[in-house]
PDB file of C-alpha atoms in Angstrom:
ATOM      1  CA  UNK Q   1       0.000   0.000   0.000  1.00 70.00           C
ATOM      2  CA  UNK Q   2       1.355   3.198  -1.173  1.00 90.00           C
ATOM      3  CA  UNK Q   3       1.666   6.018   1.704  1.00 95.00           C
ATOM      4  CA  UNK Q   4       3.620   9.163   2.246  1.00 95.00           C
ATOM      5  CA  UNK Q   5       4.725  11.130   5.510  1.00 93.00           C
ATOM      6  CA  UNK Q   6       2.465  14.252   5.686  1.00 95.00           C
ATOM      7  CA  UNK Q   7       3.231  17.178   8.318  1.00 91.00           C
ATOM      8  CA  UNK Q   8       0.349  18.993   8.080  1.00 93.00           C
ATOM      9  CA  UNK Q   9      -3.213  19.408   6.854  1.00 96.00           C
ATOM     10  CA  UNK Q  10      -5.004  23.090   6.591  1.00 95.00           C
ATOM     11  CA  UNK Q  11      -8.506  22.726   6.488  1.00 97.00           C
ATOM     12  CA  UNK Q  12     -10.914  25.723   5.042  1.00 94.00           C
ATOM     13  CA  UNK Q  13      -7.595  27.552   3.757  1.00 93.00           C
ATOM     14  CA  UNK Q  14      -8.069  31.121   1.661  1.00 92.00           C
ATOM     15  CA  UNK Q  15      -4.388  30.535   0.539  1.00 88.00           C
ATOM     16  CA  UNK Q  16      -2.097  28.236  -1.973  1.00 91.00           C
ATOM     17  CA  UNK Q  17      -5.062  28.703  -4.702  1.00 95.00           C
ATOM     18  CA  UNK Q  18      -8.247  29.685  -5.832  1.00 97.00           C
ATOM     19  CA  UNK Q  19     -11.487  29.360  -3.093  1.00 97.00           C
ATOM     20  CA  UNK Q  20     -11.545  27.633  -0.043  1.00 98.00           C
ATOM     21  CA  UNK Q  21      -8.891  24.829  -0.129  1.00 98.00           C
ATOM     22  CA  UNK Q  22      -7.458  21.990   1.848  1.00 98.00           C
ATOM     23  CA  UNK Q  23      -3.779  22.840   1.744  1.00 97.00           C
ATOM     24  CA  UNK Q  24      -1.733  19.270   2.474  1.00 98.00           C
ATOM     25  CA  UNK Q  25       2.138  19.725   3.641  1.00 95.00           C
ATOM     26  CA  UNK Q  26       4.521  16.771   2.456  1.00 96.00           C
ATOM     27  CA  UNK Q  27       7.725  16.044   4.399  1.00 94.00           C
ATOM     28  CA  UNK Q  28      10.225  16.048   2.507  1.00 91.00           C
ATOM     29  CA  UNK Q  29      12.225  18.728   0.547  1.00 87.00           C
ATOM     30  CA  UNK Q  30      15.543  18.593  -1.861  1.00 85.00           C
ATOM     31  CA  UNK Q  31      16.377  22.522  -1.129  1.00 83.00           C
ATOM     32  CA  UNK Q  32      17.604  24.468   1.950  1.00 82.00           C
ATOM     33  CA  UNK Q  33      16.315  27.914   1.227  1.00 74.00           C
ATOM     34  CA  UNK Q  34      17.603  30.484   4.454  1.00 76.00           C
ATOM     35  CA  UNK Q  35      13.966  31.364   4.828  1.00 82.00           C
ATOM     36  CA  UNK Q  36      12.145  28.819   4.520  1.00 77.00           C
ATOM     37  CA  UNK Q  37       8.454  28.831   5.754  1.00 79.00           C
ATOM     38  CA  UNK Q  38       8.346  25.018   6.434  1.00 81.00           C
ATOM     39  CA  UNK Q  39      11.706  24.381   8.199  1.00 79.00           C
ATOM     40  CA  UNK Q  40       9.919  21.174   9.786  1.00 81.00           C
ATOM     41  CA  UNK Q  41       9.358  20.084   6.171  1.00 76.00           C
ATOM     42  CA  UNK Q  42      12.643  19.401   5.250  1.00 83.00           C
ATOM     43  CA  UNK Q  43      13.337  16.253   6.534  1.00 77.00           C
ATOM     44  CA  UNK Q  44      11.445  13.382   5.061  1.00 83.00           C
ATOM     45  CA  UNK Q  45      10.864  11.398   8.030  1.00 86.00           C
ATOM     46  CA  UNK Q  46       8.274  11.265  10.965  1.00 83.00           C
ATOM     47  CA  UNK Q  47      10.290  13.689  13.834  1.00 81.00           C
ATOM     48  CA  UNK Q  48       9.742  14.871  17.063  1.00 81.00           C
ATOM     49  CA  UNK Q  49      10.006  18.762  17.626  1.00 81.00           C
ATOM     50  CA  UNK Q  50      10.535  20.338  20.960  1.00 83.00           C
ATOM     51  CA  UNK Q  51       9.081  23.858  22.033  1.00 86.00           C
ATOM     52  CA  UNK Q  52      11.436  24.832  25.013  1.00 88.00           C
ATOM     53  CA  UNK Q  53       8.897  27.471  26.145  1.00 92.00           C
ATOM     54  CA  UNK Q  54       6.268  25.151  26.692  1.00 89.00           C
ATOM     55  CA  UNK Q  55       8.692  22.782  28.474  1.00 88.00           C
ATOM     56  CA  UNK Q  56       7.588  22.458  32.210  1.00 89.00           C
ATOM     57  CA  UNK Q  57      10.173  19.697  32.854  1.00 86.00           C
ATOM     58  CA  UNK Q  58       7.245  16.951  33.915  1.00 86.00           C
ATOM     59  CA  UNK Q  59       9.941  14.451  32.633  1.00 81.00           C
ATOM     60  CA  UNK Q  60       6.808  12.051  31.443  1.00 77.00           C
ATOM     61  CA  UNK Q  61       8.283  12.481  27.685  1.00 74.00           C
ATOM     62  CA  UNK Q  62      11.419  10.715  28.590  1.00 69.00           C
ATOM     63  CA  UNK Q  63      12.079   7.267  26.266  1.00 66.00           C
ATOM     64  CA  UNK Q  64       9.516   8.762  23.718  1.00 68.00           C
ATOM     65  CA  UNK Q  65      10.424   8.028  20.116  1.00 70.00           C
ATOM     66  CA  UNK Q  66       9.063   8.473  17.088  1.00 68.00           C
ATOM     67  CA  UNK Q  67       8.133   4.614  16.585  1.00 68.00           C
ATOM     68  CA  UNK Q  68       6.070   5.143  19.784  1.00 61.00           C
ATOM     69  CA  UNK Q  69       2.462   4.440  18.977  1.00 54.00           C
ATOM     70  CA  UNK Q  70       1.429   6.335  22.653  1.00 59.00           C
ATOM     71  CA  UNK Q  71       3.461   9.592  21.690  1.00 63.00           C
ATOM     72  CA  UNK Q  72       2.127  12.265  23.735  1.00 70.00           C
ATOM     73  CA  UNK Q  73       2.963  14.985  26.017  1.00 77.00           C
ATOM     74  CA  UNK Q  74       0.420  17.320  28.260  1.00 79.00           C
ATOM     75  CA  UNK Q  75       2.374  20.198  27.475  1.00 82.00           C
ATOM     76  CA  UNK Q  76       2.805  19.945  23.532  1.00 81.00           C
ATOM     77  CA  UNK Q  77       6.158  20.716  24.247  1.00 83.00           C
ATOM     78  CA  UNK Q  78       6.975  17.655  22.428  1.00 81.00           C
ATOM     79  CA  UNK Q  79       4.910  17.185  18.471  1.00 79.00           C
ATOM     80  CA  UNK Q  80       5.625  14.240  16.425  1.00 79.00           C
ATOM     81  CA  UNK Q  81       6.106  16.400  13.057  1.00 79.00           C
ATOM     82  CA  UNK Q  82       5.139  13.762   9.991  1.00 83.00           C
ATOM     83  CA  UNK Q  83       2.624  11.191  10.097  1.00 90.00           C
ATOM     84  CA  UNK Q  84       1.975   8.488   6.840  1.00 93.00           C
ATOM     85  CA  UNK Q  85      -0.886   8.442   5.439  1.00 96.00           C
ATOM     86  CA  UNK Q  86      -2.624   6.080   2.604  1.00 97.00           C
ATOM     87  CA  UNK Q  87      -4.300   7.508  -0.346  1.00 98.00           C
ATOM     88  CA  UNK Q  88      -7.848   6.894   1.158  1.00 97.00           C
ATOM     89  CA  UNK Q  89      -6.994   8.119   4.721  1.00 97.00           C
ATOM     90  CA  UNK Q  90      -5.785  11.176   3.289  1.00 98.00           C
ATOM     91  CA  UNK Q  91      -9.042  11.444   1.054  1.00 98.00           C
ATOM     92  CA  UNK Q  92     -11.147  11.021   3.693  1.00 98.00           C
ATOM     93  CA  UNK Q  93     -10.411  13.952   5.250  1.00 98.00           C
ATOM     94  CA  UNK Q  94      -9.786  15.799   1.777  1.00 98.00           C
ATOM     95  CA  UNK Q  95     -13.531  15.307   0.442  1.00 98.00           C
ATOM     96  CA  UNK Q  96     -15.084  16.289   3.956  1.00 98.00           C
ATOM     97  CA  UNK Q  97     -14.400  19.794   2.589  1.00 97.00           C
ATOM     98  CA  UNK Q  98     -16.596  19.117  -0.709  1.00 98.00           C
ATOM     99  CA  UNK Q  99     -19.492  21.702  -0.536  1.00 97.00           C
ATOM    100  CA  UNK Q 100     -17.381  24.107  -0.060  1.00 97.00           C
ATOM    101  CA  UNK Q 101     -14.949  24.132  -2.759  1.00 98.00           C
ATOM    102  CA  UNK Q 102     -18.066  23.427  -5.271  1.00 97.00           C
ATOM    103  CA  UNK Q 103     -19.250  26.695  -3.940  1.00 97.00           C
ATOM    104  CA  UNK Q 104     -16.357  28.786  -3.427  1.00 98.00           C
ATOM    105  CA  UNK Q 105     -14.724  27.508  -6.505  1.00 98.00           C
ATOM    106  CA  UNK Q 106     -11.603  26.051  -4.392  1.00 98.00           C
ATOM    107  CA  UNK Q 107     -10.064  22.567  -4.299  1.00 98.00           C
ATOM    108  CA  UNK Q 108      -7.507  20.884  -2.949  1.00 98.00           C
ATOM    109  CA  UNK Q 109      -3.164  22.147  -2.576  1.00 98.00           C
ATOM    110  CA  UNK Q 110      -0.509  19.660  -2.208  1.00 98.00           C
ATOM    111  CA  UNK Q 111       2.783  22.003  -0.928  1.00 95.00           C
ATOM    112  CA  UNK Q 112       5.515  20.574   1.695  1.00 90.00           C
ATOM    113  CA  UNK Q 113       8.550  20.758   1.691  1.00 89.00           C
ATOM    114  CA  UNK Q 114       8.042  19.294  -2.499  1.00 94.00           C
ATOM    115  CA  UNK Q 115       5.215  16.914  -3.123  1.00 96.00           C
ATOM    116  CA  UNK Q 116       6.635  16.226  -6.064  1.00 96.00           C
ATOM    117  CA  UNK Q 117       9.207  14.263  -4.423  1.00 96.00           C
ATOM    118  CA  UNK Q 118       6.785  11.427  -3.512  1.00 95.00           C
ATOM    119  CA  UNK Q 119       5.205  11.284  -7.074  1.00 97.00           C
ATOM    120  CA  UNK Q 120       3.561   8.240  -6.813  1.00 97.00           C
ATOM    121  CA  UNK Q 121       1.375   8.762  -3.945  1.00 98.00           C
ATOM    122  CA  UNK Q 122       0.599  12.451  -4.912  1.00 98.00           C
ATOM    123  CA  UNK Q 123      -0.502  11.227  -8.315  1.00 98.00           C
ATOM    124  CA  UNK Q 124      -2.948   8.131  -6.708  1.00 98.00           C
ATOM    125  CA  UNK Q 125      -3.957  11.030  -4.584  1.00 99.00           C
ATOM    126  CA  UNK Q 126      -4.170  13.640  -7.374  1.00 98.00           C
ATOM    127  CA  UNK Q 127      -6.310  11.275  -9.611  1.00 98.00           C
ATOM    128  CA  UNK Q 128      -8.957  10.111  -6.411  1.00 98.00           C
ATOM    129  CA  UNK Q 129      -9.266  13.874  -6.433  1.00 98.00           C
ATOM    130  CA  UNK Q 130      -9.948  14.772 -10.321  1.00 98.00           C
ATOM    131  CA  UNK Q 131     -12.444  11.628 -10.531  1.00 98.00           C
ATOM    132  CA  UNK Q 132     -14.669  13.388  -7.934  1.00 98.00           C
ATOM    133  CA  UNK Q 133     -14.353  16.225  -9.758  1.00 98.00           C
ATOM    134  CA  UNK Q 134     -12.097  18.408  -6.777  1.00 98.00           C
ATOM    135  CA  UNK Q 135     -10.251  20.589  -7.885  1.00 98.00           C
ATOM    136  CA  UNK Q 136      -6.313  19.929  -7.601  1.00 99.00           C
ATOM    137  CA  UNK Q 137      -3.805  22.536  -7.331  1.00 98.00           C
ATOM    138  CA  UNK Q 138       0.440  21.465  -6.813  1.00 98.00           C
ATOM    139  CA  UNK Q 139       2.476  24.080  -5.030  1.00 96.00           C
ATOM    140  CA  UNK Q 140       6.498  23.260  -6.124  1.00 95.00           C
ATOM    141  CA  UNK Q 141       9.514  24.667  -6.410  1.00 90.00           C
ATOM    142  CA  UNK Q 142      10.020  22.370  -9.534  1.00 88.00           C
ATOM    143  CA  UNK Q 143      13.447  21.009  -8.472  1.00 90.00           C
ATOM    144  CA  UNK Q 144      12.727  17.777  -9.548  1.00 93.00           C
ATOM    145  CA  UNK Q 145      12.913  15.346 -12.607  1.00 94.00           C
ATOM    146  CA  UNK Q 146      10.616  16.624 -15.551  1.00 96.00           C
ATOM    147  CA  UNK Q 147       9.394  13.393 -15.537  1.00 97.00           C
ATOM    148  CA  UNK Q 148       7.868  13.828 -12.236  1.00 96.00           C
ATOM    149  CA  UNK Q 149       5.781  16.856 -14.185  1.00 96.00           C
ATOM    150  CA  UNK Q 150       4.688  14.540 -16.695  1.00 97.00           C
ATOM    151  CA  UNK Q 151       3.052  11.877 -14.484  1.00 98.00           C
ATOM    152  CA  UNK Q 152       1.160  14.859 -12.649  1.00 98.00           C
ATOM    153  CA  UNK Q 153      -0.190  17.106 -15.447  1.00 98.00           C
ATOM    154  CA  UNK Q 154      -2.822  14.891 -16.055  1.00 98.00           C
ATOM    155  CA  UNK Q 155      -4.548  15.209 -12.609  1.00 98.00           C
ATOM    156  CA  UNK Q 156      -3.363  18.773 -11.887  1.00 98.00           C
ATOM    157  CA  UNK Q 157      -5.472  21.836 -12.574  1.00 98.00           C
ATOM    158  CA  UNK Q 158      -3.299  24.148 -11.617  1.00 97.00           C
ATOM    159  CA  UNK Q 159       0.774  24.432 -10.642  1.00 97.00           C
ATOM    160  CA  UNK Q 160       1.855  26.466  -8.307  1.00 96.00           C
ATOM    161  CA  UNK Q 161       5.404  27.709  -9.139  1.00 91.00           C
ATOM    162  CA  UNK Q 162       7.797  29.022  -6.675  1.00 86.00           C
ATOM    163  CA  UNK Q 163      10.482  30.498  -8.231  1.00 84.00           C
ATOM    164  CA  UNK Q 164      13.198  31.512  -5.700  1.00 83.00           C
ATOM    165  CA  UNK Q 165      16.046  33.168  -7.348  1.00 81.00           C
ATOM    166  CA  UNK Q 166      16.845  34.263 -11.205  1.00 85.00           C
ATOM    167  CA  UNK Q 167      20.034  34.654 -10.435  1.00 80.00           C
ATOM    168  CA  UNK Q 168      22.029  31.228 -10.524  1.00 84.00           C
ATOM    169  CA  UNK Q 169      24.883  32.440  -7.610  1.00 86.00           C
ATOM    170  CA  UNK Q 170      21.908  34.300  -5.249  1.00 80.00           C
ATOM    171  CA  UNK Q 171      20.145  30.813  -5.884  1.00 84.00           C
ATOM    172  CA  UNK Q 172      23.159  28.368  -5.107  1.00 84.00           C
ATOM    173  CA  UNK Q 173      24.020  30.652  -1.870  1.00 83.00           C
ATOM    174  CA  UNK Q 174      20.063  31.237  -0.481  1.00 80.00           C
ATOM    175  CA  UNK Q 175      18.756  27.742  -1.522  1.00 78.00           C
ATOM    176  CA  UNK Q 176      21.812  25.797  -1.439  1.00 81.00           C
ATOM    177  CA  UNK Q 177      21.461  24.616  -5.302  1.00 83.00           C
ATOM    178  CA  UNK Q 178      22.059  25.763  -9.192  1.00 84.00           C
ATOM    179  CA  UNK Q 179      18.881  27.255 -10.707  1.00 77.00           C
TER     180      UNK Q 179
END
């Protein structure tokens, strides 16, 4: 069964495309921009992020690991960042949001880190989509095989294009890679 690690899922979004949206953020990314938005993105594994300030030093986090199927702690100091999901477990929550993309003429975003890094399952996903007639939007930065582009364009109304440098030395030094 095909999954991929997902770090976040914005319900009822006004951003990342046209109408009311369901924006979903795939680990996973091939640049290191200085600014990046999604720094928790980058890696493509499930990871545990700590927020010193809400820390209160309970100790009742020690031994947790990622693995850990009873992750928790009372303080959210500690958030498992990434979780896998299958096509259908990801739908299910994608089509709750039906009525209003129909009437706000929004859709569905995949962004991360870069979606297009786990192809496969973001074309399963983009296709379940397009055959219940959502509309599919792809957020990338487009640093990624062409061929990747050619599997998605047929379930992809719209691509989202972040450009982040024209210049080929401001790119290699801000984003760590030739444009």
């Amino acid at each position: 069964m095909n999954t991929a690690v997902i770090f976040d899922i914005q319900r009822n979004s006004f951003v990342d495309g046209p109408g009311i949206r369901t924006t979903v953020f795939f680990k996973g990314c091939n640049l290191k921009c200085k600014w990046c938005h999604n720094p928790e993105s980058q890696s493509a594994k499930p990871q545990i992020m700590f927020y010193n300030d809400k820390c209160t030093g309970c100790g009742r986090c020690k031994g947790v690991t990622v693995e850990a199927s009873d992750f928790i702690c009372f303080n959210d100091a500690k958030q498992l960042c990434g979780k896998k999901y299958t096509v259908d477990e990801l739908f299910d929550i994608i089509i709750k949001d039906k009525m209003f993309y129909e009437t706000s003429g929004g859709g569905v975003t995949f962004s991360g880190g870069e979606c297009m890094l786990q192809i496969d399952f973001l074309c399963e996903i983009l296709k379940k989509c397009k055959d219940n007639k959502i509309h599919t939007a792809v957020d990338t930065a487009g640093f990624i095989p062409w061929e990747n582009f050619e599997k998605a364009i047929p379930y992809t109304d719209l691509f989202l294009y972040d450009i982040k440098a024209f210049n080929n030395d401001v790119h290699k030094e801000f984003v760590g890679v030739s444009n």
